Short mmCIF file of C-alpha atoms in Angstrom, two decimals:
data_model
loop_
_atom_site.label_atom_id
_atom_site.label_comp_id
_atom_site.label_asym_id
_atom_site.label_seq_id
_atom_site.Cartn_x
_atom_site.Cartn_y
_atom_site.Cartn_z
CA UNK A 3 59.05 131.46 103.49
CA UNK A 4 61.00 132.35 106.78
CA UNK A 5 60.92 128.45 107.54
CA UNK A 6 62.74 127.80 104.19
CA UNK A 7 64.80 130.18 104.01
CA UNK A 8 66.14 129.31 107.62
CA UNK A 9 66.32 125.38 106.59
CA UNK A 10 68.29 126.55 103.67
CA UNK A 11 70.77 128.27 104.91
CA UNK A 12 71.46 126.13 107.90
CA UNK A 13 71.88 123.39 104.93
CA UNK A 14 74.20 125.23 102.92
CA UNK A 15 75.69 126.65 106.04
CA UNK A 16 76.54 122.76 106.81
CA UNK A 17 78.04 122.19 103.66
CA UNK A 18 80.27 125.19 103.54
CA UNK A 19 81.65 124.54 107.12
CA UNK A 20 82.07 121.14 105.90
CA UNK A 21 83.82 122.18 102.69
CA UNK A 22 86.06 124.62 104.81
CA UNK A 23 87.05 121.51 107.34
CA UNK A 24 88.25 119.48 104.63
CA UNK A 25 90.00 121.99 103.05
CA UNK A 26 91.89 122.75 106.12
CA UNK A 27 92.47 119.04 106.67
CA UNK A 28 93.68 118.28 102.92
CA UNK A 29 96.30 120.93 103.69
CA UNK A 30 97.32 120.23 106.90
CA UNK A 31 97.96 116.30 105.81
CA UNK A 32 100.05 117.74 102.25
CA UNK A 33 101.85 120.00 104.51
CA UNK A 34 102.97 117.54 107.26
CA UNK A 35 103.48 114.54 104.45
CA UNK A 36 106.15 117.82 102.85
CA UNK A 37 107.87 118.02 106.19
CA UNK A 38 108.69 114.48 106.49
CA UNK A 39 109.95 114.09 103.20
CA UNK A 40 112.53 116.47 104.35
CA UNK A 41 115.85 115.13 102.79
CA UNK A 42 118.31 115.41 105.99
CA UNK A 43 121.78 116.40 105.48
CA UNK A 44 124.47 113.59 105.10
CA UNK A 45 126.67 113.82 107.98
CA UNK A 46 130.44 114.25 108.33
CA UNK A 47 132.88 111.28 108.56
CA UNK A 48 135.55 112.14 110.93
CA UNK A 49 138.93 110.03 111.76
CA UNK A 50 140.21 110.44 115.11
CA UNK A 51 144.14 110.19 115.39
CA UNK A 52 145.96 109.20 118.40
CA UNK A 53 149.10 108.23 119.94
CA UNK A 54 150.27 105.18 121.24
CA UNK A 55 151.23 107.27 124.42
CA UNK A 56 148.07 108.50 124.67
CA UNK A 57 149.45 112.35 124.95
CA UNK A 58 147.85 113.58 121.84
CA UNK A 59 144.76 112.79 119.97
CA UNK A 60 142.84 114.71 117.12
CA UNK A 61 139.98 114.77 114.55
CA UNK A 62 140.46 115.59 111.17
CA UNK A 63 138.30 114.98 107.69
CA UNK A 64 138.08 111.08 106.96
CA UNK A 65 139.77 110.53 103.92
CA UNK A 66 139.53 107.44 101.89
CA UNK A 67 141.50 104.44 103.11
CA UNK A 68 141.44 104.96 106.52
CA UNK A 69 140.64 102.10 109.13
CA UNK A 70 140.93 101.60 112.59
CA UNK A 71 143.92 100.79 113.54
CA UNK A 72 146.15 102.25 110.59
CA UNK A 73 149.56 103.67 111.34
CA UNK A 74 149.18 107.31 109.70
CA UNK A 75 152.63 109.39 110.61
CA UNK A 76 154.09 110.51 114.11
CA UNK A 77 152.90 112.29 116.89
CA UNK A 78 154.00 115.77 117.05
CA UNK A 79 154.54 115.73 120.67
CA UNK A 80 156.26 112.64 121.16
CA UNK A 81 157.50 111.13 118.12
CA UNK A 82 155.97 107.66 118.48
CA UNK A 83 153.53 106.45 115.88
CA UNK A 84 150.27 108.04 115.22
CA UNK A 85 147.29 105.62 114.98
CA UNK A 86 143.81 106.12 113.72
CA UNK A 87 141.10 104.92 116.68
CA UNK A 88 138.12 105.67 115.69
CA UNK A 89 136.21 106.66 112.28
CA UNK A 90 132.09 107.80 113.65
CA UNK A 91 129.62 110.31 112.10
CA UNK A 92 129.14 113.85 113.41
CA UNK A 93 125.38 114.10 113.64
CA UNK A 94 123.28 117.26 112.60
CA UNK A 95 126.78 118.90 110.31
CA UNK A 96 126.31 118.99 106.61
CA UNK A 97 129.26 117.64 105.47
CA UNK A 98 130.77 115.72 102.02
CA UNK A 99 129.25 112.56 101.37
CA UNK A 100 131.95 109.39 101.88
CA UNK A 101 133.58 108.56 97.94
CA UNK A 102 132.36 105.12 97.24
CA UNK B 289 54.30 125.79 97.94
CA UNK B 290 56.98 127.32 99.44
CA UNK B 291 56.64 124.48 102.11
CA UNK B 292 57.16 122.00 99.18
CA UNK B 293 59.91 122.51 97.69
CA UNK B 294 61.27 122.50 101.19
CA UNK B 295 59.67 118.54 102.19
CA UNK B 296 61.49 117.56 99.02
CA UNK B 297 64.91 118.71 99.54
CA UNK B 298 64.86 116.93 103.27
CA UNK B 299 62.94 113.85 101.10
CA UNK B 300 66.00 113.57 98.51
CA UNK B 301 68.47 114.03 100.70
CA UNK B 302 66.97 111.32 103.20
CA UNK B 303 66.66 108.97 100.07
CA UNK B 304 70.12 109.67 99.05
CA UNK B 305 71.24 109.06 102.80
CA UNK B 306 69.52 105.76 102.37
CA UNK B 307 70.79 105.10 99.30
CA UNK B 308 74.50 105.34 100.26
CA UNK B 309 73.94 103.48 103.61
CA UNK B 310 72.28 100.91 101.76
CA UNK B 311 75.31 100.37 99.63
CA UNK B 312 77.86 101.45 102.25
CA UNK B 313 76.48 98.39 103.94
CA UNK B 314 75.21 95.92 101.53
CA UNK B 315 77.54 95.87 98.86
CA UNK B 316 81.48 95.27 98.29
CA UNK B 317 81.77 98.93 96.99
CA UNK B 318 83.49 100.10 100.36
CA UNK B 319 85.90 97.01 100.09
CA UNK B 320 86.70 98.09 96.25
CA UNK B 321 87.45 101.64 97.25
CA UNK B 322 89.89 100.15 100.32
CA UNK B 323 91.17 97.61 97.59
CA UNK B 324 91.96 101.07 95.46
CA UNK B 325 92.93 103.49 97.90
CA UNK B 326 96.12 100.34 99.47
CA UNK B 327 97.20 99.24 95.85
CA UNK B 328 97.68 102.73 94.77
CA UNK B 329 99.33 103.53 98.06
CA UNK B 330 101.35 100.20 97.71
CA UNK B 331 102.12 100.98 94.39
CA UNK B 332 103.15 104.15 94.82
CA UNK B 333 106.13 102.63 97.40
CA UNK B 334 106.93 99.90 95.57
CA UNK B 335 107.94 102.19 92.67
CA UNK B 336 109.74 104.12 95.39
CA UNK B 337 111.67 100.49 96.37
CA UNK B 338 112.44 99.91 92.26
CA UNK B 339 114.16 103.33 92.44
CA UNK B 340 116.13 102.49 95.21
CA UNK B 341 116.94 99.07 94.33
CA UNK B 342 118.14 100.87 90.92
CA UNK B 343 120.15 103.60 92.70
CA UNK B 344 122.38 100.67 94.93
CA UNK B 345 122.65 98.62 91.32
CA UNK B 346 123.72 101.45 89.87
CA UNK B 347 126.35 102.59 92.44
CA UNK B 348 127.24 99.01 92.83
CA UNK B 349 128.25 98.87 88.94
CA UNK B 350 130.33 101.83 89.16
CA UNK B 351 132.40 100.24 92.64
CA UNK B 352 133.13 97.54 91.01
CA UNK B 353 134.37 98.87 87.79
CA UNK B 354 136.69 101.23 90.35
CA UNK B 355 137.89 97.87 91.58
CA UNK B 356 138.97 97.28 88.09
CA UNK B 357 136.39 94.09 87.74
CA UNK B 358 135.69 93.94 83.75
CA UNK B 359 132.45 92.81 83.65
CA UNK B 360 129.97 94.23 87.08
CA UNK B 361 127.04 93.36 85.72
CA UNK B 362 127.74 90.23 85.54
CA UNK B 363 128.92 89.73 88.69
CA UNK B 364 126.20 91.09 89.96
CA UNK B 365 123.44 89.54 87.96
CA UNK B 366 124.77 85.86 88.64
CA UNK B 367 125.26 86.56 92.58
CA UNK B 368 121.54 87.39 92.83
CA UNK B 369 118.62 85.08 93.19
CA UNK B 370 121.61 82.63 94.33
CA UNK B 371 123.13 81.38 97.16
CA UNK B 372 119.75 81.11 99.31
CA UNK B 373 120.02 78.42 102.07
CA UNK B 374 117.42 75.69 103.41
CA UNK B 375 116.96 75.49 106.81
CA UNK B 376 117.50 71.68 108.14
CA UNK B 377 115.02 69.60 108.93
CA UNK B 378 113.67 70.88 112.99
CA UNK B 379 111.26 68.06 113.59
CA UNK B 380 114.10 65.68 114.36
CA UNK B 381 116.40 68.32 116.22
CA UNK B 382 119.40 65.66 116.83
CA UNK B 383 122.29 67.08 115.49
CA UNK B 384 120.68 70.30 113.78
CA UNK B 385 122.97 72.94 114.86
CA UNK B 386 125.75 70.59 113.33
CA UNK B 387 123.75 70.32 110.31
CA UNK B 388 122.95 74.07 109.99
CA UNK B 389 126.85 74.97 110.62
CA UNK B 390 127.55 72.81 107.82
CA UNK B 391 125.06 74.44 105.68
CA UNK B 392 126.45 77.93 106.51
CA UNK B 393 129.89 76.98 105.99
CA UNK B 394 129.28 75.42 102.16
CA UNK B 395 127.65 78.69 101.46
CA UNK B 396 130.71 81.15 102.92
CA UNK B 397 133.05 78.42 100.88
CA UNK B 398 130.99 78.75 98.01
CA UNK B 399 130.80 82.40 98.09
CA UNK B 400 134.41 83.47 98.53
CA UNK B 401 135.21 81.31 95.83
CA UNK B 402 132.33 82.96 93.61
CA UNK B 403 134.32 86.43 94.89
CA UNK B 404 137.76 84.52 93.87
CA UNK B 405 136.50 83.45 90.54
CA UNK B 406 134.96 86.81 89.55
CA UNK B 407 136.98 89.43 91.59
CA UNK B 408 140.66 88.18 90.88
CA UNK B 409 143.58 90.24 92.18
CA UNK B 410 141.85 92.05 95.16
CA UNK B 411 143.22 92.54 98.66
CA UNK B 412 141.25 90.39 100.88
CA UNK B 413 139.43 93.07 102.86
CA UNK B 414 137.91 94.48 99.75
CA UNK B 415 137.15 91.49 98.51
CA UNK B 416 135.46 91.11 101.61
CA UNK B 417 133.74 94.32 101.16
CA UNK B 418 132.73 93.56 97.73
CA UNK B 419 131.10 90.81 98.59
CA UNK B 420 129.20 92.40 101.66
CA UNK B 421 128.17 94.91 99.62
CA UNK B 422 126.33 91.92 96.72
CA UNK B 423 125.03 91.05 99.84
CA UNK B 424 122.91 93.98 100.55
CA UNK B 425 121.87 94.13 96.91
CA UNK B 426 120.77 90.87 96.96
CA UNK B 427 118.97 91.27 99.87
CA UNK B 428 117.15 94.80 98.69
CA UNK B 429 116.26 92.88 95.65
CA UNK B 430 114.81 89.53 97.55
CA UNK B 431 112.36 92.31 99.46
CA UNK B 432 111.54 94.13 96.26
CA UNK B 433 110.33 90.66 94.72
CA UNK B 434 108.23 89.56 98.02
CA UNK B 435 106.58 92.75 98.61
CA UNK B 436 105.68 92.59 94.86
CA UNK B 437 104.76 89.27 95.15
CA UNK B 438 102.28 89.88 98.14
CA UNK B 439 101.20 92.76 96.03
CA UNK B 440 100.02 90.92 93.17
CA UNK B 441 98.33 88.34 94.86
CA UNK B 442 96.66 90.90 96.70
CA UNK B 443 95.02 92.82 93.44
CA UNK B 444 94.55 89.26 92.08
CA UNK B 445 92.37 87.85 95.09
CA UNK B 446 90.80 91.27 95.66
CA UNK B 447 92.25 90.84 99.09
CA UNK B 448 92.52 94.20 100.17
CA UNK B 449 93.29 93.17 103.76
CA UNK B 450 96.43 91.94 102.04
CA UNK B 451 96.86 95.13 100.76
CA UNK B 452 96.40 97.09 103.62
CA UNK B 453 99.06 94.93 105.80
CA UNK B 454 101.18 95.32 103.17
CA UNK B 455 100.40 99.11 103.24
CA UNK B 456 100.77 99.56 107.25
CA UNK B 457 103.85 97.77 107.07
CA UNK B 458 105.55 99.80 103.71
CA UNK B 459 106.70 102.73 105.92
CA UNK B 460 109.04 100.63 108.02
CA UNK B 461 110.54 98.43 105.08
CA UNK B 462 111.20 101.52 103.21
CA UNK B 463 113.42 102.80 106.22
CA UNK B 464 115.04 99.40 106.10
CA UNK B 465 115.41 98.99 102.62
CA UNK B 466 116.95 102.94 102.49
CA UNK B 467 118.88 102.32 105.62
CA UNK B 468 120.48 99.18 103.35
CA UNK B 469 120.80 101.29 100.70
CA UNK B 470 122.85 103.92 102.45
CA UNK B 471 125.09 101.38 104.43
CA UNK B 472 126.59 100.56 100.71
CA UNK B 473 128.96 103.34 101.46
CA UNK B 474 130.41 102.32 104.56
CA UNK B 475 131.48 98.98 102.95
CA UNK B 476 132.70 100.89 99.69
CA UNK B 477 134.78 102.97 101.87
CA UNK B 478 135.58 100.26 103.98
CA UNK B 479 134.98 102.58 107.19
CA UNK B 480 133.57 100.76 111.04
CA UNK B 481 129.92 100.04 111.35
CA UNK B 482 127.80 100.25 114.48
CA UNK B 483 127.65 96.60 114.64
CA UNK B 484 131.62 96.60 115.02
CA UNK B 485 131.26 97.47 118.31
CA UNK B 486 132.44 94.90 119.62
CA UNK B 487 135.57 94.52 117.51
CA UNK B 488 136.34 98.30 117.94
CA UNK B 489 135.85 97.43 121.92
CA UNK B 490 138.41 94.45 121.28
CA UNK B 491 140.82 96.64 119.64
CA UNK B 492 141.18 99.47 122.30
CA UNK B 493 141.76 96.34 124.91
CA UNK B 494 144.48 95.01 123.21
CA UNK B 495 146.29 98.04 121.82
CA UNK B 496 149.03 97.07 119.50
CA UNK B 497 149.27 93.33 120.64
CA UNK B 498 149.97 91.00 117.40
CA UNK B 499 146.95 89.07 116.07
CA UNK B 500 147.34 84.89 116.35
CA UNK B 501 144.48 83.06 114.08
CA UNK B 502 142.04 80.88 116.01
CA UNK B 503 139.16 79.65 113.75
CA UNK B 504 138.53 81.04 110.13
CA UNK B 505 138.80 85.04 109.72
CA UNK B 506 138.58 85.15 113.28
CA UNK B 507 141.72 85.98 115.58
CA UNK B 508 142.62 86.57 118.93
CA UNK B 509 145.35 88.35 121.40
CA UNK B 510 146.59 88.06 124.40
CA UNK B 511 147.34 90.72 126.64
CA UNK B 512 147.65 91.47 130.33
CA UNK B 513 145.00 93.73 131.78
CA UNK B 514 145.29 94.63 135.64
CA UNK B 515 147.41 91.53 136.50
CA UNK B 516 145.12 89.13 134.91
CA UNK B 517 145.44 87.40 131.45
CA UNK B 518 143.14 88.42 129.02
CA UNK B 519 142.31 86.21 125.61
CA UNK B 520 140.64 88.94 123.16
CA UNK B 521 138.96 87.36 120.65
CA UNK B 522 137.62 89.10 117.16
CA UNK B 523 137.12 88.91 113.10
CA UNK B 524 140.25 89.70 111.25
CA UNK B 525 140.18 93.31 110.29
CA UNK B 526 139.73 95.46 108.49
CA UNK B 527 137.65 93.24 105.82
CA UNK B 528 133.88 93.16 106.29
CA UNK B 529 133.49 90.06 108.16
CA UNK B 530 131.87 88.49 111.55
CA UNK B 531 134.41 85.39 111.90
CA UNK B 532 133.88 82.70 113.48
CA UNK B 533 133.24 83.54 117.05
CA UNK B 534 131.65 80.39 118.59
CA UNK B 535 134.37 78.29 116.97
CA UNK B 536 136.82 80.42 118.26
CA UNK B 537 136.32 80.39 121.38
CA UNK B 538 135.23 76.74 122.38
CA UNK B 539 138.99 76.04 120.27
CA UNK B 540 140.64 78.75 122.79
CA UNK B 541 138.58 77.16 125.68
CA UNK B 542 139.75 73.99 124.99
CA UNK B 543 143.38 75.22 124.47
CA UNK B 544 143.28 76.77 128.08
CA UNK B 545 142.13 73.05 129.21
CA UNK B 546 138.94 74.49 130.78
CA UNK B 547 141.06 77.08 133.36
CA UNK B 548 138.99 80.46 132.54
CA UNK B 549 137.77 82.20 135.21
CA UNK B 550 135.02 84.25 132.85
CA UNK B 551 134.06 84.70 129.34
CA UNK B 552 132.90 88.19 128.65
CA UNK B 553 130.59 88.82 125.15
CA UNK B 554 130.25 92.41 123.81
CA UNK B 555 128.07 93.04 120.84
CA UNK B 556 125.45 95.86 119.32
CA UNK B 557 122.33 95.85 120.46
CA UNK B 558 118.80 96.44 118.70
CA UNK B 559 117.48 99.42 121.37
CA UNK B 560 113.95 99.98 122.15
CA UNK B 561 111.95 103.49 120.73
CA UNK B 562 112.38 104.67 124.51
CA UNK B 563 116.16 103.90 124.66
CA UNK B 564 119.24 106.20 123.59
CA UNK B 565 121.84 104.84 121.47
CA UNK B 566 125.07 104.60 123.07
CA UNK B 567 123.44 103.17 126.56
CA UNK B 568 125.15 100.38 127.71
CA UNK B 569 123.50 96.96 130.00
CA UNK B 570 125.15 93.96 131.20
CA UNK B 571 123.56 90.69 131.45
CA UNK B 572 124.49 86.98 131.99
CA UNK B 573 124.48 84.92 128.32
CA UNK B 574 125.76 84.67 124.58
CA UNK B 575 125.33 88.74 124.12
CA UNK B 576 125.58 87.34 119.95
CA UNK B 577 122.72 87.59 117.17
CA UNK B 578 123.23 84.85 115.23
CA UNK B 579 121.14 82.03 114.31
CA UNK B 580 122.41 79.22 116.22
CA UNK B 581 125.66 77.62 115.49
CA UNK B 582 128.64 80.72 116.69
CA UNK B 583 125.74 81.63 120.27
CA UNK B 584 125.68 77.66 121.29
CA UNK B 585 129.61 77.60 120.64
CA UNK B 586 130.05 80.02 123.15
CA UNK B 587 127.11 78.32 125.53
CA UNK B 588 128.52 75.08 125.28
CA UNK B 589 132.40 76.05 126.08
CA UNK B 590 130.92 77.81 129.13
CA UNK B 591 128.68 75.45 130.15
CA UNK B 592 131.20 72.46 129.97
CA UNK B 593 133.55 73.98 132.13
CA UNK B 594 131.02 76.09 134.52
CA UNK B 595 132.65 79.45 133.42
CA UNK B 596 130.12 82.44 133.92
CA UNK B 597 129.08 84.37 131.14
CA UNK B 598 128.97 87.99 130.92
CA UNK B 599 126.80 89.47 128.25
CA UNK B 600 127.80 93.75 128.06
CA UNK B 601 125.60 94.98 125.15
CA UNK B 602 125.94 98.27 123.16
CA UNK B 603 122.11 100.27 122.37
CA UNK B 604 121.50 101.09 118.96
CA UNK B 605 118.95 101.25 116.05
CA UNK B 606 118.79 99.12 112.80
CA UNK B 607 120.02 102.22 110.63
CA UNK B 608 122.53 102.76 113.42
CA UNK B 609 124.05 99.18 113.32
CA UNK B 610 124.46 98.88 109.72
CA UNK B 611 125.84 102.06 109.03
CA UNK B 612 128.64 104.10 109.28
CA UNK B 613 129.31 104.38 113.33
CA UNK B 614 128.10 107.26 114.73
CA UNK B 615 129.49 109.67 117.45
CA UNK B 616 127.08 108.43 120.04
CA UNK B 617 127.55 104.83 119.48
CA UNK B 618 132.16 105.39 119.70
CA UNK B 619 130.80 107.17 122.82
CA UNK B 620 129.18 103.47 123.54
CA UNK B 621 131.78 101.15 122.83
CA UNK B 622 134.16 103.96 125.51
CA UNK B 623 131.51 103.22 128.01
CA UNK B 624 131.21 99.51 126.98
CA UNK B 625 135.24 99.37 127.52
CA UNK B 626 135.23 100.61 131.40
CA UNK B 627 132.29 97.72 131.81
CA UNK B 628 134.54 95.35 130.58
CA UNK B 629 137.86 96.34 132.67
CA UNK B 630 135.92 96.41 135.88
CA UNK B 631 134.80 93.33 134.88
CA UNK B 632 138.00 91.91 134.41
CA UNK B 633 139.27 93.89 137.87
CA UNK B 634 136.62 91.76 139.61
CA UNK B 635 138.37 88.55 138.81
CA UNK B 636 141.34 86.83 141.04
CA UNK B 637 144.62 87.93 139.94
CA UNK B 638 146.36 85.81 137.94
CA UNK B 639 143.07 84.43 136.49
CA UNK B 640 142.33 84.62 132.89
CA UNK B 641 139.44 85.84 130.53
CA UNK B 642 138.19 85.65 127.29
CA UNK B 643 136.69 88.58 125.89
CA UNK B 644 135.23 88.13 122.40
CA UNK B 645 134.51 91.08 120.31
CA UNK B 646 131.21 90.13 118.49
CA UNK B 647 130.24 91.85 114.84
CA UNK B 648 131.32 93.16 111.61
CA UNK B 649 134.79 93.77 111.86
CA UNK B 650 134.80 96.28 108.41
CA UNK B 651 137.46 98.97 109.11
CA UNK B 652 138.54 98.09 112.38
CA UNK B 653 142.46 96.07 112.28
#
């Protein structure tokens, strides 16, 4: 009787750790799988502005239309023209999402 | 009886061991259960792919209509599933490259005048843009039809190994195929790419020198850097296009009657797992990733006239080089630029250069 009940309940005992193991693995696999489907935040177009004299350069929102290259006013220090050089992505800053 | 009850529980459960070994090993029903768990995994992604290929359609339709084109769909309906190109015969290599630039130009011709026919009345660079942009839907749609092509066949051979290739390798063509998907906005806007790192590196060279044309949508400056001459070469901005840089420059070699003292090649990079974007190497060679008739333009014109080639490359990802240039890769093409004057400042005074500016020229003049 002691025999059985001792073969029994290492049996069961089996079967609940094993129950317990997969449970904990089903979860762990739903939770990571959660994690990486994660939607990241768009990030934020800037336009840097700059002189031709190179004595004043700034970053400002892009806004549609600008390009490398385009003349976009005059330099408040100077007065010669004001240039867009670059147009890059700010990495990890929620921003707007570029207007298609 | 006590004892059994207890011989027949270990009895059944050895039987039923045996029982599932026995079919574990000794039937296909493991190889139907793989066959099930990939297609539904598959399937699963593909419908993921149809929703994406759906979303760029979609955003596609409403960019043109902005554009003012009357009829989108149809546009884009009749540029897909066309304008595919056969690869020249390679077991008689005489005269292939010739043969393949021929090829690739009667498909540009017959493309912008697909893009004149149906998109009337648009600036250049956003016709350009427009047609960049059919591009990457056509492409997203090609990979859609393979992978569902490969998918079927699969479930119809009961190859599951198909399926489970096709399974290991769905996680990385989704990040293509959504990395494609986003770079539709940098050519609806029109804004610089990571692959126009070499054009943007072009630009900051020559400042505000005036543009002379050299081979189709390709141009190039000339400017004075340290007391040496320097020939810039690029794609005409700020439309979305890669020129003709091989043509380019064995026309400007050619013009110079052989008397350049180096040619200097900056492009994007694909950057290993391990490697930051932004991180810039020089090498010696054609630093150009295309598939054989602009990189042996450049070889050739070098090699005729023994002028060393300089190869300065600028590290980034696929996602990176296709879409809208990030921070770290600007940071690059600054880093990329001091390369390039000290290779310049190396050379004899008086001597001159040709730097070509190699990629997508989309929002950079």
């Amino acid at each position: 009787m002691i025999q059985l009940r001792n073969a029994l309940d290492i049996f069961t005992l089996l079967m609940i750790v094993t129950t317990i193991l997969l449970l904990i693995y089903t979860i762990t696999v739903m939770l990571m799988q959660r994690s990486k489907n994660k939607v990241t935040a768009t990030p934020k177009v800037v336009t840097k502005v700059g002189c031709m004299q190179n004595d004043y350069s700034a970053e400002r929102e892009y806004s549609k239309g600008d390009y490398v290259g385009l003349e976009v006013g005059k330099c408040p220090k100077c007065g010669n023209s004001l240039f867009v050089e670059a147009i890059y992505t700010v990495s990890n800053v929620k921003g707007k999402e570029i207007a298609s | 009886m006590d004892g059994g009850t207890s011989s027949d529980t270990w009895y059944l459960l050895l039987l039923a061991m045996f029982m599932i070994s026995f079919m574990l090993n000794f039937t296909d029903i493991p190889q139907r259960i793989q066959l099930w768990r990939f297609s539904s995994y598959v399937r699963r992604r593909l419908i993921q792919i149809d929703e994406v290929e759906s979303d760029v359609r979609r955003r596609l339709i409403s960019y043109l209509s902005k554009l003012n084109i009357s009829t989108p769909k149809e546009v884009i309906d009749n540029f897909m599933n066309n304008y595919f190109l056969i690869e020249p015969v390679n077991i008689e290599p005489v005269d292939i490259i010739k043969r393949l630039s021929h090829l690739i130009n009667v498909r540009d011709t017959n493309i912008k005048m697909y893009a004149e026919k149906y998109m009337p009345g648009l600036q250049k660079s956003e016709r350009y843009n427009a047609t960049v942009a059919l591009e990457i839907a056509s492409a997203i749609n090609t990979v859609n039809k393979i992978l569902k092509h490969y998918f079927k066949l699969g479930l119809k051979n009961n190859n599951w190994i198909l399926l489970m290739q096709l399974a290991l390798e769905m996680p990385n063509i989704i990040r293509i195929v959504n990395s494609y998907s986003k770079a539709l906005d940098a050519f609806f806007s029109g804004v610089p790419i990571g692959d126009g790192a070499g054009p943007l590196l072009v630009r900051y060279l020559v400042g505000r020198a005036e543009p002379k044309y050299l081979a189709e949508d390709t141009v190039y400056y000339e400017v004075v850097v340290d007391g040496r001459k320097v020939y810039a070469v690029k794609a005409e901005g700020p439309g979305a296009t890669v020129g003709k840089p091989g043509e380019a420059v064995e026309k400007l070699v050619e013009m110079l009657g052989g008397s350049v003292a180096r040619i200097i090649t900056v492009d994007a990079a694909l950057k290993l797992e391990i490697e930051d974007t932004g991180e810039v190497a020089e090498g010696v060679g054609a630093a150009i990733g295309d598939i054989g008739p602009e990189k042996i333009g450049i070889e050739r014109a070098a090699t005729k006239y023994g002028i060393p080639l300089d190869a300065v490359v600028i590290k980034m990802s696929l996602e990176e080089a296709i879409n809208v240039m990030t921070k770290d890769v600007y940071e690059g093409v600054l880093k990329a630029l001091e390369r390039v004057r000290r290779i310049i400042s190396n050379i004899c005074e008086g001597g001159s250069i040709i730097v070509i500016g190699v990629g997508n020229t989309v929002g950079v003049l």
